[in-house]
Structure formats: structure tokens, C-alpha cells
mmCIF file of C-alpha atoms and ligand atoms in Angstrom:
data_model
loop_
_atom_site.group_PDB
_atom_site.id
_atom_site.type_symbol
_atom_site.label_atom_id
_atom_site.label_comp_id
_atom_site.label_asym_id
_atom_site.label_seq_id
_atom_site.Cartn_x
_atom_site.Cartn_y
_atom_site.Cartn_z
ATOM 1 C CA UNK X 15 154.684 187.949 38.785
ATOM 2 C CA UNK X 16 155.871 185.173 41.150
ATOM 3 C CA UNK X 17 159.442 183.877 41.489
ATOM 4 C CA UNK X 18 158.589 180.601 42.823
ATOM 5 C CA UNK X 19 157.677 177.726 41.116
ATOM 6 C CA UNK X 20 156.797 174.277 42.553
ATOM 7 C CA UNK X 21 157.808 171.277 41.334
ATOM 8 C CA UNK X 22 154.948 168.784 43.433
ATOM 9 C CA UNK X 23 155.426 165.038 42.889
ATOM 10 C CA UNK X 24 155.926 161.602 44.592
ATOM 11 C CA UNK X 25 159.811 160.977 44.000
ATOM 12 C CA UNK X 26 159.642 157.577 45.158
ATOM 13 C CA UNK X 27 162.510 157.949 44.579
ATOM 14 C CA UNK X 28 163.914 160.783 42.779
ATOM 15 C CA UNK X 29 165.938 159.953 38.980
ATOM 16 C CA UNK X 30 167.963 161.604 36.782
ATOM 17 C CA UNK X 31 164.576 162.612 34.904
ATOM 18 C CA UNK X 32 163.591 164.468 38.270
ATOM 19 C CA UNK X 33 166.824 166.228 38.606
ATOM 20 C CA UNK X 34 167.048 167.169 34.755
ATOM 21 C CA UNK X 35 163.393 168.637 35.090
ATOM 22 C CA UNK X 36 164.234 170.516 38.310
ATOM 23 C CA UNK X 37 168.009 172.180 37.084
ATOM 24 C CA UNK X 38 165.649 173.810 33.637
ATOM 25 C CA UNK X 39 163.405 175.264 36.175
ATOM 26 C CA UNK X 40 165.683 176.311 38.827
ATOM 27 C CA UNK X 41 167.553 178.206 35.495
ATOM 28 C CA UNK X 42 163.964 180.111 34.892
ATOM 29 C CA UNK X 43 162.462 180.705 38.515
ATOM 30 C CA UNK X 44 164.561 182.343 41.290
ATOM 31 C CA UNK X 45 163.487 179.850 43.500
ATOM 32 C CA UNK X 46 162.166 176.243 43.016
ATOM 33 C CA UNK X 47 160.573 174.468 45.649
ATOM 34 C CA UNK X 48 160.386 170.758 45.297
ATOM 35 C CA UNK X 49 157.031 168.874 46.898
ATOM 36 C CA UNK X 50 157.046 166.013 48.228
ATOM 37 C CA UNK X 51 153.662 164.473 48.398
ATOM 38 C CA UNK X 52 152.747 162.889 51.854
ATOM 39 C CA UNK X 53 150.012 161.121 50.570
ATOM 40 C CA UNK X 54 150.113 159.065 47.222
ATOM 41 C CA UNK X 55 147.377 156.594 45.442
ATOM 42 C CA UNK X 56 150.669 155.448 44.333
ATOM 43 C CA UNK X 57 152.392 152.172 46.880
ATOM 44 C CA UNK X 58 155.599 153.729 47.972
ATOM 45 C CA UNK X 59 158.805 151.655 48.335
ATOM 46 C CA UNK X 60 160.834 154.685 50.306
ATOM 47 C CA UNK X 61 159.026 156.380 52.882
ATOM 48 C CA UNK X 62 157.953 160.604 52.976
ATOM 49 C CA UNK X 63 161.222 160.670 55.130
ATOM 50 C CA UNK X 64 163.144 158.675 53.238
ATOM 51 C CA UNK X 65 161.868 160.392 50.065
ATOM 52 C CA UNK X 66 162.517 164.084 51.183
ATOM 53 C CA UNK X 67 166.109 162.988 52.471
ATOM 54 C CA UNK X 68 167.186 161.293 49.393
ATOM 55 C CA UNK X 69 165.401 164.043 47.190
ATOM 56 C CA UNK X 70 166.937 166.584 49.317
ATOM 57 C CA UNK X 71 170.768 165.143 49.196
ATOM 58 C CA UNK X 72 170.526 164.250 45.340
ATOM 59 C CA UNK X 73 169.629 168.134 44.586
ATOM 60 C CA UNK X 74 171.899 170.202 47.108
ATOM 61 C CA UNK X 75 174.110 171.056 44.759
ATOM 62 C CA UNK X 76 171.639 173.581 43.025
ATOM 63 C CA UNK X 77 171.221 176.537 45.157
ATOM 64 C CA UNK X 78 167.979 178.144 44.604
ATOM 65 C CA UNK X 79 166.475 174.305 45.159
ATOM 66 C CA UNK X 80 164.568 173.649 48.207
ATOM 67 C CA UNK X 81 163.085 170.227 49.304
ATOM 68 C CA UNK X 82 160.273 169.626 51.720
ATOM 69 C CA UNK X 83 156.846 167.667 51.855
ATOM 70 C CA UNK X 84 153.394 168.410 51.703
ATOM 71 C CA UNK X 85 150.133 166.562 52.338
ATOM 72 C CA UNK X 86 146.524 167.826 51.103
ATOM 73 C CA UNK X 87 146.122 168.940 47.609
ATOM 74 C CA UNK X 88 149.152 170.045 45.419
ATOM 75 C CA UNK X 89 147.266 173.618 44.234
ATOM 76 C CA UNK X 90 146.604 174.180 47.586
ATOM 77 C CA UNK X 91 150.348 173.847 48.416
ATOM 78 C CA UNK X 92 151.363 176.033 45.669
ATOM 79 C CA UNK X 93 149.591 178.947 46.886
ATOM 80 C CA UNK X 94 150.294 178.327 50.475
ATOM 81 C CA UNK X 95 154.061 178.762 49.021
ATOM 82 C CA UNK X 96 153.011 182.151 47.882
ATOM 83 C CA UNK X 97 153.613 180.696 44.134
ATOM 84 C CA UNK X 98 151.427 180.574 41.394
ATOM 85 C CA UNK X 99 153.168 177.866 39.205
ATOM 86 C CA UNK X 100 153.027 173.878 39.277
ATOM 87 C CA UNK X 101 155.943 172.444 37.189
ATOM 88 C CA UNK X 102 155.757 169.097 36.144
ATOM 89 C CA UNK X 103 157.707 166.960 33.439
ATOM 90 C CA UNK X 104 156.821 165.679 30.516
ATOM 91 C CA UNK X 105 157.999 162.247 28.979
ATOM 92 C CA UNK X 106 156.755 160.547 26.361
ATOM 93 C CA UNK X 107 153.107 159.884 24.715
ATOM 94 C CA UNK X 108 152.371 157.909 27.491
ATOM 95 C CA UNK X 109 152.746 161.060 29.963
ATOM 96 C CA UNK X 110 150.385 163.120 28.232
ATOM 97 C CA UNK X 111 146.807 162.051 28.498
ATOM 98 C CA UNK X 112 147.458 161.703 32.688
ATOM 99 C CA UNK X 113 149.284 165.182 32.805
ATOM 100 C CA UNK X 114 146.788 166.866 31.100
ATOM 101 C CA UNK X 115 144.053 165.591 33.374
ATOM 102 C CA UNK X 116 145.668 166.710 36.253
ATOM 103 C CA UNK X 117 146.536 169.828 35.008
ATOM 104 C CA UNK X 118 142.737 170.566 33.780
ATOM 105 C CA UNK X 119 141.526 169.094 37.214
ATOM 106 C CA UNK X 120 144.177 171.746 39.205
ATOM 107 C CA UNK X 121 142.919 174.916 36.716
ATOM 108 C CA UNK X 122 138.955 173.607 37.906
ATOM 109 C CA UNK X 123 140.159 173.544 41.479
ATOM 110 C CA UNK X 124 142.106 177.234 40.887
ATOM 111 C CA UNK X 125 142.342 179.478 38.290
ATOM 112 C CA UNK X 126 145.217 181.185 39.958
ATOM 113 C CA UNK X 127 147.208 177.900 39.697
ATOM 114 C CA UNK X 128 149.208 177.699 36.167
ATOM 115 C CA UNK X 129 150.915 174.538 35.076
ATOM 116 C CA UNK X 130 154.050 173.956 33.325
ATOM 117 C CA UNK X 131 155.278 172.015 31.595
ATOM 118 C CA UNK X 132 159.293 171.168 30.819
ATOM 119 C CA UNK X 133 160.521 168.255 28.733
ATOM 120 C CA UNK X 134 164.090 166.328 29.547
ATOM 121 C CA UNK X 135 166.962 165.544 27.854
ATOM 122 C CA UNK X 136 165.880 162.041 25.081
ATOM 123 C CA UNK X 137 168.267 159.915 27.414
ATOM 124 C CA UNK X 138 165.526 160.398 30.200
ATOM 125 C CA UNK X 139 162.540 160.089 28.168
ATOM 126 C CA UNK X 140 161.753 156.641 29.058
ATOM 127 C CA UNK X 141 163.369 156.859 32.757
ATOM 128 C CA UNK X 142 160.688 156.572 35.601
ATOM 129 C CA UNK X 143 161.079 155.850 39.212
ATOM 130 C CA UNK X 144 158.791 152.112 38.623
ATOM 131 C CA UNK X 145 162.052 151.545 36.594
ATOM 132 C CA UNK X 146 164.060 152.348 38.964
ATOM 133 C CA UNK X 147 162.676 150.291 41.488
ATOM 134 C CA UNK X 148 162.296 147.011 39.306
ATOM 135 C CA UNK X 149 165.924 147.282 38.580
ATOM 136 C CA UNK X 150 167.095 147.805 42.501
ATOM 137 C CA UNK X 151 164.163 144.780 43.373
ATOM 138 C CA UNK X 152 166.280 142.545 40.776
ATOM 139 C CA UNK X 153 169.042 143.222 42.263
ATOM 140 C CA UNK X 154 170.375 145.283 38.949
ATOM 141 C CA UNK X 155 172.805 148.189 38.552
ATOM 142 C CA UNK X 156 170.989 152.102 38.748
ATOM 143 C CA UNK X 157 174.167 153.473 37.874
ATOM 144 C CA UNK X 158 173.038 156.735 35.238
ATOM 145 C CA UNK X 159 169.320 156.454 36.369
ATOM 146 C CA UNK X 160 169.773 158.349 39.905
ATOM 147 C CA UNK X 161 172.104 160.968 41.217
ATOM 148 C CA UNK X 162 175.930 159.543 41.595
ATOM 149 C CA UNK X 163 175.529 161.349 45.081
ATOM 150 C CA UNK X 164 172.967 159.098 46.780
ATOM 151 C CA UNK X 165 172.770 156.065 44.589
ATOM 152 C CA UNK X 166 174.812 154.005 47.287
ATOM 153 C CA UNK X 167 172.576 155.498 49.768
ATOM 154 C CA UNK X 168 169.519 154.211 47.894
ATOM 155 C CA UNK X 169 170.317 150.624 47.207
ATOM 156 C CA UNK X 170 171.308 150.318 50.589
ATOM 157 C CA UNK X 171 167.914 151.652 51.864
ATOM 158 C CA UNK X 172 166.668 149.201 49.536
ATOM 159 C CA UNK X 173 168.750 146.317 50.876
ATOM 160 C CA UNK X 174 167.608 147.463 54.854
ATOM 161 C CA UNK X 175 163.880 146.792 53.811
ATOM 162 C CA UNK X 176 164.411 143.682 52.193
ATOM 163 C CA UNK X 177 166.092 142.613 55.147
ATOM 164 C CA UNK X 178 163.552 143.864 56.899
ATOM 165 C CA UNK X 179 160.953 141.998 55.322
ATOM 166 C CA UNK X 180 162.612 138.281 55.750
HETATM 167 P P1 ADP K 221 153.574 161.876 40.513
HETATM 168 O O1 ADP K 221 153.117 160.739 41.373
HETATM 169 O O2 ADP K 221 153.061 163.214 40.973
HETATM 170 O O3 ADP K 221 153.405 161.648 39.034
HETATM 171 P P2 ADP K 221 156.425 161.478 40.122
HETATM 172 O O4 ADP K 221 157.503 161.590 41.150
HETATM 173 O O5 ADP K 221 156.230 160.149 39.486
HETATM 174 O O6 ADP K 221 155.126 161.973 40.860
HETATM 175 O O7 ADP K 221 156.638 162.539 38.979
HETATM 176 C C1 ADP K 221 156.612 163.915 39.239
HETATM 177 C C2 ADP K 221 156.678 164.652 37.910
HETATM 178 O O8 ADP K 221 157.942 164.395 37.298
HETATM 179 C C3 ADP K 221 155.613 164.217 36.897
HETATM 180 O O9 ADP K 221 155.175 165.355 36.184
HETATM 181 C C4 ADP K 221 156.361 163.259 35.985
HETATM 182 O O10 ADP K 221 155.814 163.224 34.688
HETATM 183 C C5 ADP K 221 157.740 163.910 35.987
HETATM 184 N N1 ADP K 221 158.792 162.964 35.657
HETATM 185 C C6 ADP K 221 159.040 161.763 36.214
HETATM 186 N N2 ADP K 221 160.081 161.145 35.602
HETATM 187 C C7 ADP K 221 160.492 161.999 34.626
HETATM 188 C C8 ADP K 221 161.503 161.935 33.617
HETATM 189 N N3 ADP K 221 162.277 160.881 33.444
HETATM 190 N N4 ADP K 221 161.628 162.999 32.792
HETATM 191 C C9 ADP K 221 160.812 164.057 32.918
HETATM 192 N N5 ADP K 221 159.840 164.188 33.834
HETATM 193 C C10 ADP K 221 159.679 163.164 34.679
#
């Protein structure tokens, strides 16, 4: 039996969906290490630094929680962490059909790799980082959608970049 489960993903940047997925786990495993992924098909608005800090300050409240990144393939990771189990969340219909290919592509690429899977609260059903980031692009409000703890910090990462790209 292992004790740690990974939760690998992209947190670009991390939501309230994230953090609702990663307190249910953190009350099953003893430890929960979070992933996140260097390298993404996925464009990134934050970068991996940017990601890990703000995934790292919006979750220190929960003790057995541990953030860090990882590059290369996410079963690989897990069993480099001496764990055996991928968590991932699941939202609504639309969710399903990707989740379950990537979970039947990481059982073909190791048996010893088990997937689950945990479901949020409704309020966060239809909450996704893309969401996040066409709210803070319009210059909208992402108060309830991330962390109270680093949602200043996060707009005003935002606000640096678009600075940035004038
Ligand atoms: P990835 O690029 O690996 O999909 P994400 O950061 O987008 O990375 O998501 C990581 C995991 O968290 C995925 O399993 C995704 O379905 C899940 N997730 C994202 N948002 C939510 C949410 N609002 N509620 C539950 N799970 C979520």
C-alpha cells in the first residue's frame, strides 16, 4: 500500500476546483504531492515558476500538501515519487472522454500506475483555469474562483505581463 498520491497537472493557474480536489485527497492519502507539469501542449499564461509559487502559496495551509514540478511523463513521476496513484478531478461531461484517455494511455504505459478519480463541490463544476484567465484578460473580478490568499498576487502577475507586452 502507498501513502502518497500525486495530484499531476498544469495549474496555469491553480482555482478553487484545484484546491477543492487536492483538500479530499490530502483527507485520504497521508501525503499528497502536487505536480506541476514543466512541459504542457497547453500555451501557458504563468510560467513553471510562477505556477509552482502561486500553487505552492494558495495550498500551504494544508499540511500533508507538497508542491513541486516535474517534466517527462506524469506515470513516470509518480513512481519516481515512490507512489502508485495519479489523482485527477473530474468536472463535468465534458471532462470525461479526455480523462479517460489519459488514464487508459497511463495504465498502457504502467500497470503499476492507478488513477483516481475525485469529483468537487457543484459550485466548481464548471470552474477551469481558461476561465480564469479570460476573466483576469478582461480585466474582470476572480474573486471565489482562486484562493483569497494569492488572488492579489495573481492579477498583479497578470497586470506585470501585460505591461510587459506593450
Ligand atoms: P491538465 O493540463 O493536466 O489537464 P489542469 O491544471 O487543467 O491540468 O487540471 C489538472 C486536473 O485537475 C485535471 O484532472 C482536471 O480535470 C482537474 N480540474 C481542473 N479544474 C477542476 C475543477 N474545477 N474541479 C475539479 N477538477 C478540476
Amino acid at each position: 500500500m502507498k501513502e502518497i498520491a500525486i495530484y499531476p497537472g498544469t495549474f496555469d493557474p491553480i482555482t478553487n476546483g484545484h484546491i477543492d480536489i487536492i483538500e479530499r485527497a490530502a483527507g485520504i492519502f497521508k501525503k499528497v504531492i502536487i505536480g506541476v507539469a514543466e512541459e504542457t501542449y497547453k500555451e501557458c499564461m504563468f510560467t513553471l515558476e510562477e505556477r509552482v509559487e502561486l500553487t505552492r502559496e494558495g495550498t500551504k495551509y494544508i499540511p500533508n500538501v507538497e508542491v513541486e514540478s516535474f517534466s517527462g511523463l506524469a506515470v513516470n513521476y509518480v513512481m519516481n515519487r515512490d507512489s502508485s496513484v495519479m489523482i485527477r478531478g473530474l468536472r463535468a461531461v465534458s471532462d470525461f472522454e479526455y480523462e479517460l484517455q489519459i488514464a487508459l494511455a497511463n495504465r498502457t504505459l504502467s500497470e503499476e500506475v492507478e488513477t483516481i478519480f475525485l469529483i468537487p463541490q457543484i459550485k466548481y463544476l464548471y470552474l477551469s483555469s481558461s476561465l480564469v484567465k479570460q476573466i483576469l484578460s478582461a480585466g474582470g473580478s476572480i474573486n471565489g474562483y482562486v484562493p483569497e490568499s494569492i488572488r492579489e498576487k495573481m492579477a498583479e502577475k497578470f497586470k506585470e505581463k501585460k505591461q510587459y507586452e506593450l
